[in-house]
Coordinates of C-alpha atoms and ligand atoms in Angstrom, one line a residue:
M26 CA -89.3 -87.2 66.2
S27 CA -91.4 -88.0 69.2
A28 CA -90.7 -91.1 71.3
A29 CA -91.8 -94.3 69.7
G30 CA -95.3 -95.5 70.8
K31 CA -96.0 -98.9 72.2
I32 CA -96.7 -101.6 69.7
K33 CA -99.5 -104.0 70.5
A34 CA -100.3 -107.5 69.3
P35 CA -102.9 -107.4 66.4
R36 CA -106.6 -107.5 67.3
G37 CA -107.8 -111.0 67.8
T38 CA -104.4 -112.4 68.7
Y39 CA -102.8 -112.9 72.1
D40 CA -99.6 -113.9 73.9
V41 CA -99.5 -117.2 75.7
L42 CA -97.9 -116.5 79.1
G43 CA -97.1 -118.3 82.3
E44 CA -100.0 -120.4 83.6
Q45 CA -101.6 -120.5 80.2
S46 CA -98.6 -122.1 78.7
S47 CA -98.5 -124.8 81.4
A48 CA -102.2 -125.4 80.9
R49 CA -101.6 -125.9 77.2
A50 CA -98.7 -128.2 77.9
V51 CA -101.1 -130.4 80.0
L52 CA -103.7 -130.4 77.2
E53 CA -101.1 -131.3 74.6
A54 CA -99.8 -134.2 76.8
R55 CA -103.3 -135.5 77.3
A56 CA -104.1 -135.2 73.6
R57 CA -100.9 -137.0 72.8
A58 CA -101.6 -139.8 75.2
I59 CA -105.2 -140.4 74.0
L60 CA -104.5 -140.0 70.2
E61 CA -101.1 -141.8 70.0
G62 CA -102.5 -144.5 72.2
A63 CA -105.2 -145.0 69.5
G64 CA -102.6 -145.2 66.6
Y65 CA -102.5 -141.5 65.5
E66 CA -99.2 -140.0 64.6
R67 CA -98.3 -136.3 64.9
I68 CA -98.2 -134.3 61.7
E69 CA -97.1 -130.7 61.2
T70 CA -98.0 -128.9 57.9
P71 CA -96.9 -125.5 56.8
A72 CA -98.5 -122.4 58.3
F73 CA -99.3 -121.2 54.7
E74 CA -100.4 -123.1 51.7
A75 CA -101.4 -122.4 48.1
T76 CA -104.7 -120.5 48.2
E77 CA -106.1 -123.0 45.7
L78 CA -106.0 -125.8 48.4
F79 CA -108.6 -124.1 50.5
A80 CA -110.6 -122.7 47.6
R81 CA -111.0 -126.2 46.3
G82 CA -110.9 -128.2 49.6
V83 CA -112.9 -126.0 52.0
G84 CA -115.3 -124.8 49.3
A85 CA -115.5 -121.5 47.4
S86 CA -119.0 -120.7 48.8
T87 CA -118.1 -121.0 52.5
D88 CA -117.7 -118.1 54.9
I89 CA -114.1 -119.2 55.5
V90 CA -113.1 -118.9 51.9
Q91 CA -115.3 -115.9 51.0
K92 CA -114.6 -113.7 54.0
E93 CA -112.1 -115.0 56.5
M94 CA -108.9 -116.0 54.8
Y95 CA -105.6 -114.2 55.2
T96 CA -104.5 -114.4 51.6
F97 CA -101.5 -112.6 50.2
T98 CA -99.4 -112.6 47.1
D99 CA -95.7 -113.4 47.6
A100 CA -92.7 -111.8 45.9
S101 CA -93.0 -114.3 43.0
G102 CA -96.6 -113.6 42.4
R103 CA -98.1 -116.8 44.0
S104 CA -101.3 -116.5 45.9
L105 CA -100.8 -118.0 49.4
T106 CA -103.1 -118.3 52.4
L107 CA -102.4 -118.7 56.1
R108 CA -104.2 -122.0 56.9
P109 CA -107.7 -121.4 58.2
E110 CA -108.2 -125.1 59.0
G111 CA -106.3 -128.4 59.2
T112 CA -108.2 -131.0 57.2
A113 CA -107.4 -129.8 53.7
P114 CA -103.6 -129.5 54.5
V115 CA -103.6 -133.0 56.0
C116 CA -105.3 -134.4 52.9
R117 CA -102.9 -132.5 50.7
A118 CA -100.0 -134.1 52.6
Y119 CA -101.6 -137.6 52.3
V120 CA -101.7 -137.2 48.5
E121 CA -98.3 -135.5 48.3
H122 CA -96.5 -138.3 50.3
G123 CA -98.4 -141.2 48.7
M124 CA -99.8 -142.2 52.0
H125 CA -102.5 -144.3 50.3
K126 CA -99.7 -146.9 49.8
L127 CA -99.3 -147.2 53.6
R128 CA -101.5 -149.4 55.8
Q129 CA -104.9 -147.9 56.1
P130 CA -106.4 -146.1 57.8
V131 CA -103.6 -143.6 58.1
R132 CA -104.3 -141.7 61.3
L133 CA -102.8 -138.3 61.9
W134 CA -103.1 -135.7 64.7
Y135 CA -102.0 -132.1 65.1
M136 CA -101.9 -129.2 67.5
S137 CA -101.3 -126.1 65.4
S138 CA -102.4 -122.5 65.0
F139 CA -105.0 -121.4 62.4
F140 CA -105.9 -118.0 61.0
R141 CA -109.4 -116.6 60.3
H142 CA -110.3 -113.0 59.9
E143 CA -113.4 -113.3 62.1
R144 CA -115.0 -110.8 64.4
A145 CA -112.8 -111.0 67.5
Q146 CA -114.5 -111.6 70.8
A147 CA -114.2 -113.8 73.9
G148 CA -113.4 -117.3 72.7
R149 CA -113.0 -116.2 69.1
Y150 CA -109.6 -115.2 67.8
R151 CA -108.0 -114.4 64.5
Q152 CA -105.1 -116.7 65.3
F153 CA -106.3 -119.7 67.3
W154 CA -105.1 -123.2 68.1
Q155 CA -106.8 -126.5 67.3
I156 CA -106.1 -130.0 68.2
G157 CA -107.2 -132.2 65.3
A158 CA -107.4 -135.9 64.4
E159 CA -107.9 -137.2 60.9
A160 CA -108.2 -140.9 59.9
L161 CA -108.0 -141.6 56.1
G162 CA -108.6 -144.7 54.0
S163 CA -111.5 -146.5 55.6
E164 CA -115.3 -145.9 55.6
D165 CA -116.0 -148.3 58.4
P166 CA -118.6 -146.7 60.7
A167 CA -116.6 -148.0 63.7
L168 CA -114.0 -145.4 62.7
D169 CA -116.6 -142.6 62.9
A170 CA -117.6 -143.8 66.3
E171 CA -114.0 -144.2 67.5
S172 CA -113.1 -140.7 66.3
I173 CA -116.0 -139.2 68.2
C174 CA -115.2 -141.3 71.3
L175 CA -111.6 -139.9 71.2
L176 CA -112.8 -136.3 71.2
A177 CA -115.3 -137.2 74.0
A178 CA -112.5 -138.7 76.0
L179 CA -110.2 -135.7 75.6
L180 CA -113.0 -133.3 76.6
A181 CA -113.8 -135.5 79.6
E182 CA -110.2 -135.7 80.6
M183 CA -109.9 -131.9 80.4
G184 CA -113.0 -131.5 82.6
V185 CA -115.0 -129.7 79.9
A186 CA -118.3 -129.0 81.7
S187 CA -121.7 -130.1 80.3
A188 CA -120.4 -130.9 76.9
R189 CA -123.3 -131.8 74.6
L190 CA -122.8 -133.8 71.4
R191 CA -125.0 -133.2 68.4
L192 CA -124.9 -135.7 65.5
S193 CA -126.3 -135.9 62.0
S194 CA -125.6 -137.4 58.6
L195 CA -125.3 -135.3 55.5
G196 CA -125.5 -138.4 53.2
S197 CA -123.7 -138.8 49.9
P198 CA -123.0 -135.9 47.5
A199 CA -125.8 -137.2 45.2
A200 CA -128.4 -137.1 48.0
R201 CA -127.1 -133.7 49.1
R202 CA -127.5 -132.4 45.5
E203 CA -131.1 -133.6 45.3
Y204 CA -131.9 -132.3 48.8
R205 CA -130.2 -129.0 47.9
E206 CA -132.5 -128.5 45.0
Q207 CA -135.6 -129.2 47.1
L208 CA -134.4 -126.9 49.8
Q209 CA -133.7 -124.1 47.2
G210 CA -137.2 -124.6 45.9
H211 CA -138.6 -124.2 49.4
L212 CA -136.5 -121.1 50.0
R213 CA -137.4 -119.5 46.7
A214 CA -141.1 -120.1 47.4
H215 CA -140.7 -118.1 50.7
A216 CA -138.1 -115.7 49.6
D217 CA -140.1 -112.6 50.8
T218 CA -140.0 -113.8 54.4
L219 CA -136.2 -114.6 54.5
S220 CA -133.5 -112.4 55.7
E221 CA -131.6 -110.5 53.0
D222 CA -128.5 -112.5 53.7
V223 CA -130.1 -115.9 53.4
R224 CA -132.0 -114.8 50.2
A225 CA -128.7 -113.7 48.7
R226 CA -127.3 -117.2 49.3
I227 CA -130.1 -119.4 48.1
E228 CA -128.1 -120.4 45.0
L229 CA -124.7 -120.5 46.6
N230 CA -125.3 -122.0 50.0
P231 CA -128.9 -122.7 50.9
L232 CA -128.0 -125.0 53.9
R233 CA -126.7 -122.1 55.8
A234 CA -130.3 -120.9 56.2
F235 CA -130.6 -123.4 59.1
D236 CA -128.0 -121.3 61.0
S237 CA -129.9 -118.1 60.7
E238 CA -131.2 -116.3 63.8
H239 CA -133.6 -114.1 61.7
P240 CA -137.2 -114.7 62.9
G241 CA -138.7 -114.8 59.4
T242 CA -136.1 -117.2 58.2
R243 CA -136.5 -119.4 61.3
Q244 CA -140.2 -119.6 60.6
V245 CA -139.6 -120.7 57.0
M246 CA -137.1 -123.3 58.1
Q247 CA -139.6 -125.0 60.4
T248 CA -141.3 -126.4 57.3
A249 CA -138.2 -126.9 55.3
P250 CA -137.4 -130.4 53.9
L251 CA -134.8 -132.2 56.0
L252 CA -131.7 -133.9 54.7
R253 CA -132.4 -137.2 56.5
E254 CA -135.4 -137.7 54.3
F255 CA -133.0 -137.9 51.3
L256 CA -130.4 -140.3 52.6
D257 CA -130.0 -143.3 50.4
V258 CA -130.0 -146.8 51.8
R259 CA -126.3 -147.2 52.2
D260 CA -125.9 -143.8 53.9
A261 CA -128.8 -144.5 56.2
E262 CA -127.3 -147.9 57.1
H263 CA -123.9 -146.3 57.7
F264 CA -125.4 -143.7 60.0
A265 CA -127.4 -146.3 61.9
E266 CA -124.2 -148.3 62.5
V267 CA -122.4 -145.2 63.8
R268 CA -125.2 -144.6 66.2
A269 CA -125.2 -148.2 67.3
R270 CA -121.5 -148.1 68.0
L271 CA -121.9 -144.9 70.0
D272 CA -124.8 -146.4 72.0
G273 CA -122.6 -149.4 72.7
A274 CA -119.9 -147.1 73.9
G275 CA -122.3 -145.3 76.2
V276 CA -121.7 -141.9 74.5
A277 CA -124.8 -139.7 74.7
Y278 CA -125.7 -137.7 71.7
E279 CA -128.7 -135.8 70.2
L280 CA -129.7 -136.2 66.6
D281 CA -129.8 -132.7 65.1
P282 CA -131.0 -132.8 61.4
T283 CA -130.2 -129.1 61.1
L284 CA -126.5 -129.5 62.0
V285 CA -124.6 -127.7 59.3
R286 CA -120.9 -127.4 59.5
G287 CA -119.3 -124.4 57.8
L288 CA -117.1 -126.4 55.5
D289 CA -118.3 -127.9 52.2
Y290 CA -116.3 -131.1 52.2
Y291 CA -118.4 -133.1 54.7
T292 CA -120.3 -136.3 53.7
R293 CA -122.2 -138.7 55.9
T294 CA -121.5 -138.3 59.6
V295 CA -121.1 -134.8 61.1
F296 CA -120.9 -133.9 64.7
E297 CA -120.3 -131.1 67.1
F298 CA -119.6 -130.7 70.8
T299 CA -120.8 -127.6 72.5
S300 CA -120.4 -126.5 76.1
Q301 CA -122.7 -124.3 78.1
A302 CA -119.7 -123.0 80.0
L303 CA -118.7 -121.0 76.9
G304 CA -121.6 -118.5 76.2
A305 CA -122.1 -117.3 72.7
Q306 CA -119.2 -119.1 71.1
S307 CA -120.3 -122.5 72.5
G308 CA -118.6 -124.8 69.9
V309 CA -115.7 -126.8 71.5
G310 CA -115.0 -129.1 68.6
G311 CA -116.5 -130.9 65.7
G312 CA -115.9 -132.7 62.5
G313 CA -117.2 -135.4 60.3
R314 CA -116.6 -137.6 57.2
Y315 CA -115.1 -136.1 54.1
D316 CA -115.0 -139.1 51.7
G317 CA -114.5 -137.0 48.6
L318 CA -111.9 -134.6 49.8
V319 CA -108.7 -136.5 48.9
E320 CA -109.9 -137.1 45.4
M321 CA -110.9 -133.4 45.1
L322 CA -107.3 -132.6 45.8
G323 CA -106.0 -134.8 43.1
G324 CA -105.5 -138.1 45.0
P325 CA -107.2 -141.5 44.6
P326 CA -110.8 -141.9 46.0
T327 CA -110.2 -142.1 49.7
A328 CA -112.6 -142.1 52.6
G329 CA -111.8 -139.8 55.6
I330 CA -113.1 -138.8 59.0
G331 CA -111.8 -136.3 61.5
W332 CA -112.4 -133.5 63.9
A333 CA -110.8 -130.3 65.3
A334 CA -111.3 -128.8 68.7
G335 CA -110.4 -125.3 69.8
V336 CA -107.5 -125.2 72.3
E337 CA -108.6 -121.9 73.8
R338 CA -112.2 -123.1 74.2
I339 CA -111.2 -126.4 75.8
L340 CA -109.2 -124.5 78.3
L341 CA -112.0 -122.0 78.9
A342 CA -114.6 -124.6 79.4
G343 CA -112.4 -127.1 81.2
A344 CA -111.3 -127.4 84.8
P345 CA -108.1 -125.4 85.2
A346 CA -105.2 -127.8 84.9
P347 CA -103.1 -127.9 88.1
A348 CA -99.8 -126.0 87.6
A349 CA -96.9 -128.5 87.6
P350 CA -93.8 -126.5 88.7
V351 CA -90.5 -127.9 87.7
P352 CA -88.7 -129.0 90.9
V353 CA -85.4 -127.2 91.3
D354 CA -82.7 -129.4 92.8
L355 CA -80.0 -126.8 93.3
F356 CA -80.0 -123.0 93.4
V357 CA -76.6 -121.4 93.2
A358 CA -76.3 -118.2 95.3
Y359 CA -73.3 -116.1 96.3
E360 CA -72.2 -113.6 98.8
H361 CA -71.7 -110.1 97.4
A362 CA -68.1 -109.9 98.6
H363 CA -67.5 -111.9 95.4
E364 CA -68.2 -108.9 93.2
D365 CA -64.6 -108.7 91.9
D366 CA -65.5 -106.1 89.2
G367 CA -67.8 -104.1 91.3
S368 CA -70.7 -104.6 88.9
G369 CA -72.8 -106.8 91.1
H370 CA -72.6 -109.5 88.5
A371 CA -72.4 -113.1 89.6
P372 CA -68.9 -114.5 90.2
A373 CA -67.5 -116.9 87.6
G374 CA -67.5 -119.7 90.1
A375 CA -71.3 -119.6 90.3
F376 CA -71.7 -120.0 86.6
A377 CA -69.2 -122.9 86.6
L378 CA -71.0 -124.6 89.4
L379 CA -74.4 -124.2 87.6
G380 CA -72.9 -125.8 84.4
E381 CA -71.4 -128.7 86.4
A382 CA -74.7 -129.3 88.2
R383 CA -76.7 -129.4 84.9
A384 CA -74.1 -131.7 83.3
A385 CA -74.6 -134.1 86.2
G386 CA -78.4 -134.1 85.4
L387 CA -79.5 -131.8 88.2
I388 CA -82.2 -129.2 87.7
A389 CA -80.3 -126.1 88.6
Q390 CA -80.7 -122.3 88.5
M391 CA -78.5 -119.5 89.7
E392 CA -78.9 -115.9 90.9
L393 CA -78.9 -113.6 87.9
A394 CA -80.3 -110.3 89.2
G395 CA -77.8 -109.3 91.8
R396 CA -80.2 -109.7 94.8
S397 CA -78.9 -109.5 98.4
L398 CA -78.1 -112.9 99.9
K399 CA -81.3 -112.7 101.9
G400 CA -83.2 -111.9 98.7
Q401 CA -81.5 -114.9 97.0
L402 CA -82.5 -117.3 99.7
S403 CA -86.1 -116.1 99.6
Y404 CA -86.1 -116.4 95.8
A405 CA -84.7 -120.0 96.1
N406 CA -87.5 -120.7 98.5
T407 CA -90.2 -119.6 96.1
L408 CA -88.6 -121.8 93.4
G409 CA -89.0 -124.7 95.8
A410 CA -85.2 -125.4 95.5
R411 CA -84.1 -128.4 97.5
Y412 CA -80.6 -127.2 98.0
V413 CA -78.9 -123.8 97.9
A414 CA -75.2 -123.5 97.4
I415 CA -73.8 -120.2 98.7
L416 CA -70.4 -119.3 97.3
G417 CA -68.3 -117.7 99.9
D418 CA -65.1 -115.6 99.9
G419 CA -62.4 -118.2 100.0
G420 CA -63.8 -120.6 97.4
E421 CA -65.7 -122.6 100.0
V422 CA -69.4 -123.3 99.6
A423 CA -72.1 -123.4 102.2
L424 CA -74.6 -126.1 101.1
K425 CA -78.0 -125.5 102.6
D426 CA -80.6 -128.2 102.7
M427 CA -83.9 -126.2 102.3
S428 CA -86.0 -129.1 103.5
G429 CA -84.7 -128.4 107.0
G430 CA -81.6 -130.6 107.0
G431 CA -79.1 -127.9 108.0
Q432 CA -76.0 -126.6 106.3
D433 CA -72.5 -128.0 105.4
T434 CA -69.4 -126.3 104.3
L435 CA -67.7 -127.9 101.3
A436 CA -65.1 -127.4 98.6
A437 CA -66.8 -126.1 95.4
D438 CA -66.0 -129.3 93.5
A439 CA -67.7 -131.5 96.2
V440 CA -71.1 -129.7 95.9
V441 CA -72.7 -131.6 93.0
H442 CA -71.7 -134.9 94.5
A443 CA -73.2 -134.0 97.9
V444 CA -76.5 -132.8 96.2
L445 CA -76.8 -136.0 94.2
R446 CA -76.1 -138.1 97.4
G447 CA -78.7 -136.0 99.3
L448 CA -81.4 -136.4 96.6
R449 CA -80.8 -140.2 96.5
T450 CA -81.5 -140.5 100.2
L451 CA -84.7 -138.6 100.0
Ligands
AMP20 P1 -114.2 -125.5 62.7 O1 -112.8 -125.7 62.1 O2 -114.8 -124.2 62.3 O3 -115.1 -126.7 62.7 O4 -113.9 -125.3 64.3 C1 -113.5 -126.3 65.1 C2 -113.3 -125.7 66.5 O5 -112.3 -124.8 66.5 C3 -114.5 -124.9 67.1 O6 -115.4 -125.8 67.7 C4 -113.8 -124.0 68.0 O7 -113.6 -124.7 69.3 C5 -112.5 -123.7 67.4 N1 -112.5 -122.5 66.6 C6 -112.9 -122.2 65.4 N2 -112.8 -120.9 65.0 C7 -112.2 -120.3 66.1 C8 -111.8 -119.0 66.4 N3 -111.9 -118.0 65.5 N4 -111.2 -118.7 67.6 C9 -111.1 -119.7 68.5 N5 -111.5 -121.0 68.3 C10 -112.0 -121.3 67.1

């Protein structure tokens, strides 16, 4: 057999390395501070769920369910799906754990990975991460406005350039039904001018016609009825209050009656943030109300509002987070005369000193690659180590203060104490 070939990560997936992982840690910490400060608690749901959850929750006619899910049958014959989004799983958990009995609204946030079999390109992956926030159990328009403000705050904090907020209301399911029929009538009347794709979906998902780039379809959509003309009084009032709260908070938005989100569960408020910094895949995050979703999943009638924002896109559109290196207090080095077994491996005393330093609460590292003493000192310097302990022949240790404070010779068991004392007098 020939030598084994290299195995690559699957298309549309990527490894999180070095700087990227510290940028993500910064994002996670900021999301936590903003969301937990507003009363949201972290939730983790499983990476896979019963396929039925998404078929019912996200909607059988959506692109996600029709084309993009990673669905498989497990050994016991159950159909399972890698989660393509986070709202349906959170609502499933709300029902499963009887969270309607808790004080409402129940507010939950997550930072998790999701899976969609989409065309992979810059900013669009098949495994991607989202930060999401869901608030269940209240239909107060102030909650819609607060939810939007929290995402606006996170994007601002991450330095997302020129984020634009589009806002609309989809109304109640009844208004949507009526509107849908009118829209279908309009599309059928102009079927010849529509793209094939849109024509094929008139019955299943006519709203998606607004998303089309096809010139004929765009022309037909210019005279299409708009949903806002169908909002009933209560929905219109709700939307007016959301807008008034946002105006009061000084959050700028544009009303976009054609805003259609690719998930079926939305009712009333919907919104989306885009950034020009992103090119074709300009969506940074979005969400809306889903007042019927919990009931659809077998729970009591429960209002809900939330959003999800793409981690990769926030990092792409945001100002690069400054790297925050971990300060090393002590680097344990050694002279090569210590190689008792001739292997070039570190002497036992170095490992013992490392353990002792860590037990005392110091941030410590040791030489692990058999570098020359000169190489060890230069490595300690790149790590920004404050002290370097060099183990010598006779069990004595030279403790070097890397901030220019000279060098002392000590017994090995006095090193940690000396470093602690040195750090205290900084
Ligand atoms: P959605 O759940 O489709 O509303 O998406 C919410 C946000 O998640 C989007 O605005 C994007 O920032 C991000 N997102 C969605 N799909 C992908 C993907 N395939 N790759 C990377 N980010 C994505």
